[in-house]
Short mmCIF file of C-alpha atoms in Angstrom, two decimals:
data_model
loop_
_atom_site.label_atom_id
_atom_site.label_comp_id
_atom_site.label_asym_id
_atom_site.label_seq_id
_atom_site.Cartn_x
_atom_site.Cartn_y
_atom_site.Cartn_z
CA UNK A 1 -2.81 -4.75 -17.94
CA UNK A 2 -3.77 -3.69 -14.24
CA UNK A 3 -4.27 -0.04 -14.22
CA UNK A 4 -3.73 0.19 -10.69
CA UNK A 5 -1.57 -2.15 -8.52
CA UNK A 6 -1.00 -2.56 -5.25
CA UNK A 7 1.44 -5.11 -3.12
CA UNK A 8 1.38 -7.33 -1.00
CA UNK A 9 -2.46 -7.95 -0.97
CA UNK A 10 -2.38 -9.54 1.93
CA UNK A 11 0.26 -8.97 4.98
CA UNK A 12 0.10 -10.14 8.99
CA UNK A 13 2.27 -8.68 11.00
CA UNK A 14 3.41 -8.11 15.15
CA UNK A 15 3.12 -5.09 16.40
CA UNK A 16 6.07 -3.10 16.42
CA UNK A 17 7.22 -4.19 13.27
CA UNK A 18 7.78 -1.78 10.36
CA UNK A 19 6.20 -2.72 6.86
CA UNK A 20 5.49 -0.92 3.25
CA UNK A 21 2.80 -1.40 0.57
CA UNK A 22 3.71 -0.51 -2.77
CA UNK A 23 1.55 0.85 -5.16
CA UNK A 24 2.00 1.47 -9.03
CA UNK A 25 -0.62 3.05 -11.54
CA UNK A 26 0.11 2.75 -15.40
CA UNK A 27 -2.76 5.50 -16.42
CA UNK A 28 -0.48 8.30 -16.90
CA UNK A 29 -2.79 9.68 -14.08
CA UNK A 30 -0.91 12.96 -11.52
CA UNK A 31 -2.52 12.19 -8.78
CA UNK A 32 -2.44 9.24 -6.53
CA UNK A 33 -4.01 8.79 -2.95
CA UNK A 34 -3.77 5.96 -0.21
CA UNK A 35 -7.51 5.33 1.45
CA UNK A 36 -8.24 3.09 4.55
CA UNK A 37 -11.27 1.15 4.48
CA UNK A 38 -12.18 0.04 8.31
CA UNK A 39 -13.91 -3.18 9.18
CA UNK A 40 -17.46 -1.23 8.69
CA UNK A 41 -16.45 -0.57 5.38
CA UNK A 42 -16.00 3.25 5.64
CA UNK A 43 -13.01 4.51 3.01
CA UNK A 44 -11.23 7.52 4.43
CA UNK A 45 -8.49 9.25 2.75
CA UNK A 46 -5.09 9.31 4.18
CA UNK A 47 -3.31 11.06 1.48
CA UNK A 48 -3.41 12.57 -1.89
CA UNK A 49 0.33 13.23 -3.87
CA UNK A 50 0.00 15.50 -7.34
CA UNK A 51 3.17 14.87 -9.67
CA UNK A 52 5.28 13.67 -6.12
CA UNK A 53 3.71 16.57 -4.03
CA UNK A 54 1.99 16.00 -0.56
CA UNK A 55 -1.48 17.62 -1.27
CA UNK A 56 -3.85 16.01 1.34
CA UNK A 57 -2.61 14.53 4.56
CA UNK A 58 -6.12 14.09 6.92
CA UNK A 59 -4.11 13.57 10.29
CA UNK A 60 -3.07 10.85 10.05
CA UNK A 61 -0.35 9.52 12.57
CA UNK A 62 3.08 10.30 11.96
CA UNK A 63 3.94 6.52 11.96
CA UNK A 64 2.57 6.75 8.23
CA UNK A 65 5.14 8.23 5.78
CA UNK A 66 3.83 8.08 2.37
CA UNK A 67 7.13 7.83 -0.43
CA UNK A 68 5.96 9.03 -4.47
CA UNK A 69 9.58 8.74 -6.16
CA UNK A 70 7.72 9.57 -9.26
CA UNK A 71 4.27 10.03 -10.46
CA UNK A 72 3.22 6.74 -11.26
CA UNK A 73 4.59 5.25 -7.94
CA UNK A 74 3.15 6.15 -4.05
CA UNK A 75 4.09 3.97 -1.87
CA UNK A 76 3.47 3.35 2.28
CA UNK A 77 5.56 2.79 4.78
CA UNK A 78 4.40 2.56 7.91
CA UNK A 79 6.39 2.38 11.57
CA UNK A 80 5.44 0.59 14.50
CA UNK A 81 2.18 -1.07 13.84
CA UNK A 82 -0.48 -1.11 16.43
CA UNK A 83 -3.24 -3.46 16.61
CA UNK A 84 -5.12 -0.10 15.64
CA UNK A 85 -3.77 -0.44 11.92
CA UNK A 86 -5.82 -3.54 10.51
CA UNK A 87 -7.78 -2.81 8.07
CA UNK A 88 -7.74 -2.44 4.61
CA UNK A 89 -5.36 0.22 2.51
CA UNK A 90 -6.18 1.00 -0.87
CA UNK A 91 -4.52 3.09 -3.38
CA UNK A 92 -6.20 4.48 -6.24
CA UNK A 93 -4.90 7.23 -9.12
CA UNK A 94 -6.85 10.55 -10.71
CA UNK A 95 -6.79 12.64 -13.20
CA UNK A 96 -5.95 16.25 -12.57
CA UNK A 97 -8.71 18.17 -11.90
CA UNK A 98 -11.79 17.58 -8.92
CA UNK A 99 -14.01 15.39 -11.71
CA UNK A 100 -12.11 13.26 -12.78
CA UNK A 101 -12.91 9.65 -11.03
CA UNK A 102 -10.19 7.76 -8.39
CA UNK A 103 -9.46 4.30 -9.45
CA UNK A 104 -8.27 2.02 -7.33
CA UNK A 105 -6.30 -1.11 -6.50
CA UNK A 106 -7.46 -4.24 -5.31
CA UNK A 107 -6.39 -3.39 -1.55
CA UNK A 108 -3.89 -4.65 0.92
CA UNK A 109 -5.49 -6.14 4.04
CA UNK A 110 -3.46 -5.15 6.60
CA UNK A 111 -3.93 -7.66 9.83
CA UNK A 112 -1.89 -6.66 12.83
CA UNK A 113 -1.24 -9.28 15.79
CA UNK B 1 -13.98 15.70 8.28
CA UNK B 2 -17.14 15.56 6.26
CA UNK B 3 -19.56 12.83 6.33
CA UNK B 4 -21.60 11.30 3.79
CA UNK B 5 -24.35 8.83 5.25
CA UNK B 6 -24.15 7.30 8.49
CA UNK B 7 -24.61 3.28 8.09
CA UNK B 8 -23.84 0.64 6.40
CA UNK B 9 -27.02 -0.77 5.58
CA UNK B 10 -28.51 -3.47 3.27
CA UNK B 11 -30.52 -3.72 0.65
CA UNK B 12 -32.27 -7.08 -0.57
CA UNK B 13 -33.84 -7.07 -4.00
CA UNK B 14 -34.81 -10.42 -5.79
CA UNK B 15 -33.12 -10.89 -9.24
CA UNK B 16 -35.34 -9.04 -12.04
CA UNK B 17 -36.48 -6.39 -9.67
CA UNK B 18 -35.29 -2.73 -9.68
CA UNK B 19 -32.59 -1.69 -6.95
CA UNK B 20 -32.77 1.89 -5.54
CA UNK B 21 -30.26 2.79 -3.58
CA UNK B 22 -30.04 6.37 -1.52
CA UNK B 23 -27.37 8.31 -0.37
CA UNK B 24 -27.17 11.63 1.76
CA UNK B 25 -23.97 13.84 1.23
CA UNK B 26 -23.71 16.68 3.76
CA UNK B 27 -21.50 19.20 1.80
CA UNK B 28 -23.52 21.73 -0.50
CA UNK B 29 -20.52 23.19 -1.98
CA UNK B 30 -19.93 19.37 -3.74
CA UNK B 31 -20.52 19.43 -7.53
CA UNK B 32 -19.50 16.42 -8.69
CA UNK B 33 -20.75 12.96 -7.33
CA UNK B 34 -19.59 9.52 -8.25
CA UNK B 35 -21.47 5.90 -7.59
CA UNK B 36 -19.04 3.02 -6.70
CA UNK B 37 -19.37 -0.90 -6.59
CA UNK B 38 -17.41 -2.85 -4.04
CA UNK B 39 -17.34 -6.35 -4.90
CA UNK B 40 -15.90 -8.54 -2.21
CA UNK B 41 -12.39 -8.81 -1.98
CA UNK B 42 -11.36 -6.04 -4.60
CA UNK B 43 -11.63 -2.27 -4.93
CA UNK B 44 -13.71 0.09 -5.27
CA UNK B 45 -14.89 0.69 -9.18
CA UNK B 46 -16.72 3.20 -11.03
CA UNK B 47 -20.40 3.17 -11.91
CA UNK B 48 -21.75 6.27 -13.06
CA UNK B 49 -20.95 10.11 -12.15
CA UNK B 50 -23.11 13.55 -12.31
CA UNK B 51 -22.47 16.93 -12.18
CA UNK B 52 -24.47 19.20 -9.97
CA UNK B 53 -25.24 21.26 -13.02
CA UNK B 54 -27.66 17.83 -13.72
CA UNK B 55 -30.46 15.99 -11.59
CA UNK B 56 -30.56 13.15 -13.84
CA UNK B 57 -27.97 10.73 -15.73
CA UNK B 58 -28.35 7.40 -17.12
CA UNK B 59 -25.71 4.42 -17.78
CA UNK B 60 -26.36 0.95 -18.92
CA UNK B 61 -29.06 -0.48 -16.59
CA UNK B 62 -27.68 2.37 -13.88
CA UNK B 63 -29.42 5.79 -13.25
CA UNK B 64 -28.07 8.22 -10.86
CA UNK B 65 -30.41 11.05 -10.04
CA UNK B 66 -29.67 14.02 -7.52
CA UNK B 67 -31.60 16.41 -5.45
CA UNK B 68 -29.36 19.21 -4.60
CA UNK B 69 -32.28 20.99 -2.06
CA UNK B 70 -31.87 18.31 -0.05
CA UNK B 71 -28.34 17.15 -1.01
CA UNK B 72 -29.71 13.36 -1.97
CA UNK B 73 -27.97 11.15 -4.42
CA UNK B 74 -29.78 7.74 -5.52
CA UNK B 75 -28.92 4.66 -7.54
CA UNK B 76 -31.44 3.15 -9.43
CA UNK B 77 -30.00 -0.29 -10.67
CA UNK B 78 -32.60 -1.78 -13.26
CA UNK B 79 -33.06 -5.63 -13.81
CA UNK B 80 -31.03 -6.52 -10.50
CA UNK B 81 -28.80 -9.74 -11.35
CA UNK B 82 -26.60 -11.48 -8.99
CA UNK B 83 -23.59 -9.72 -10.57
CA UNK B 84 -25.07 -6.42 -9.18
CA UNK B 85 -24.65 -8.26 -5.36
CA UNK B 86 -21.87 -5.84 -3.74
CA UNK B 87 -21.41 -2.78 -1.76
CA UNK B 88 -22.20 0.25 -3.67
CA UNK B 89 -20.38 4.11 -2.30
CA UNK B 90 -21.32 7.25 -3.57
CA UNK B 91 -19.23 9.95 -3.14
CA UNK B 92 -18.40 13.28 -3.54
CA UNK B 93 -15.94 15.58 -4.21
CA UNK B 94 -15.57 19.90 -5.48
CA UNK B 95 -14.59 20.42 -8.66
CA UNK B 96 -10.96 22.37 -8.81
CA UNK B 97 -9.75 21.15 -5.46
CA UNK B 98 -7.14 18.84 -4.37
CA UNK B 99 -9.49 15.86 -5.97
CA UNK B 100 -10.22 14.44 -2.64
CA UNK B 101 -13.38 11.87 -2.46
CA UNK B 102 -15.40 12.15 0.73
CA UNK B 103 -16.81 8.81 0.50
CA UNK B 104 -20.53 7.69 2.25
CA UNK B 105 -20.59 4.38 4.13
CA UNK B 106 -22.13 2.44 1.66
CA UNK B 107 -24.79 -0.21 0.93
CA UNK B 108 -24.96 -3.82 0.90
CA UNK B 109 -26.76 -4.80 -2.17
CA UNK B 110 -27.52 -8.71 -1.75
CA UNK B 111 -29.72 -10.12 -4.66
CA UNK B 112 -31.61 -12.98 -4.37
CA UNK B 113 -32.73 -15.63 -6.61
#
């Protein structure tokens, strides 16, 4: 069973379009978060959601809306792509608590034209 | 935000040898710190963790050691095999807070034969 899932894993898209990723987790886990990894590889945080709640939002544009109907779903919608947007969005669940380990999804490369 | 290491650089180790690989984190209040392989095309996934309350930890073949005076963070990976080719994260994160992961840039660990 896939712990944490993510789809679609891959999606190209025009600008100007609005798409979602969906994300699941099966670990029983509160806490789930959406990261961006760039094409240098750096993984920043977009947003962390404990038990549905917005915890961490680190600025990201408004364009991004993340959507947790319940804990073991946080999804991403995300409104008029920009070229900007590419890269690669992964989700990844927690335990409660600041030591307990993210894992994560296999990643949706997002590839805006 | 806060930054953990500045480039992505690489690392080429010939299979047998021993892999060290460093990592700077720039917040002294982190306490907990967790190593992360990348393999190409999939997510991040858990190595080995340490508290700050240690300086030393070992895994199978893995060994994470920190120096909290000068907020350092190594992997030693022993026996290098192919399998061990990926990019490896650490990061960090403060035990009792939102469990957000400040993530470094990472390391390309290629192996060769």
């Amino acid at each position: 069973d896939t712990a944490v899932s993510q789809t679609p894993k891959y999606l190209v898209t025009q600008m100007g379009n609005d798409k979602s990723i969906k994300c699941e987790q099966n670990l029983g886990h509160d806490t789930m978060y959406w990261y961006k990894q760039d094409s240098k590889k750096f993984l920043k945080i977009m947003f962390s959601y404990n038990n549905k709640e917005l915890i961490i939002n680190e600025t990201v544009p408004n364009r991004f809306s993340p959507k947790s109907p319940d804990k073991a779903h946080l999804n991403l919608h995300i409104n008029s792509l920009e070229l900007g947007d590419s890269a690669v969005y992964f989700c990844a669940s927690g335990g409660t608590g600041g030591d307990a380990e993210a894992f994560f999804g296999q990643g949706t490369r997002l590839t805006v034209v | 935000g806060e930054s953990v290491g500045l480039h992505l650089p690489t690392l080429s180790v010939q299979e047998g040898d021993n892999s060290i690989i460093n990592c700077a984190y720039s917040n002294s209040a982190s306490d907990y710190f967790i190593w992360y392989k990348q393999e190409s095309g999939k997510g991040p996934q858990f190595i080995i963790d340490i508290r700050s309350n240690m300086d030393k930890r070992q895994g199978q073949r893995v060994t994470v050691l920190l120096n909290k005076t000068v907020k350092h963070l190594s992997l030693q990976i022993a026996a290098t095999q192919p399998g061990d080719s990926a990019v490896y994260f650490c990061a960090e994160t403060l035990t009792g807070t939102a469990s957000k992961l400040t993530f470094g840039t990472g390391t390309r660990l290629q192996v060769t034969l």
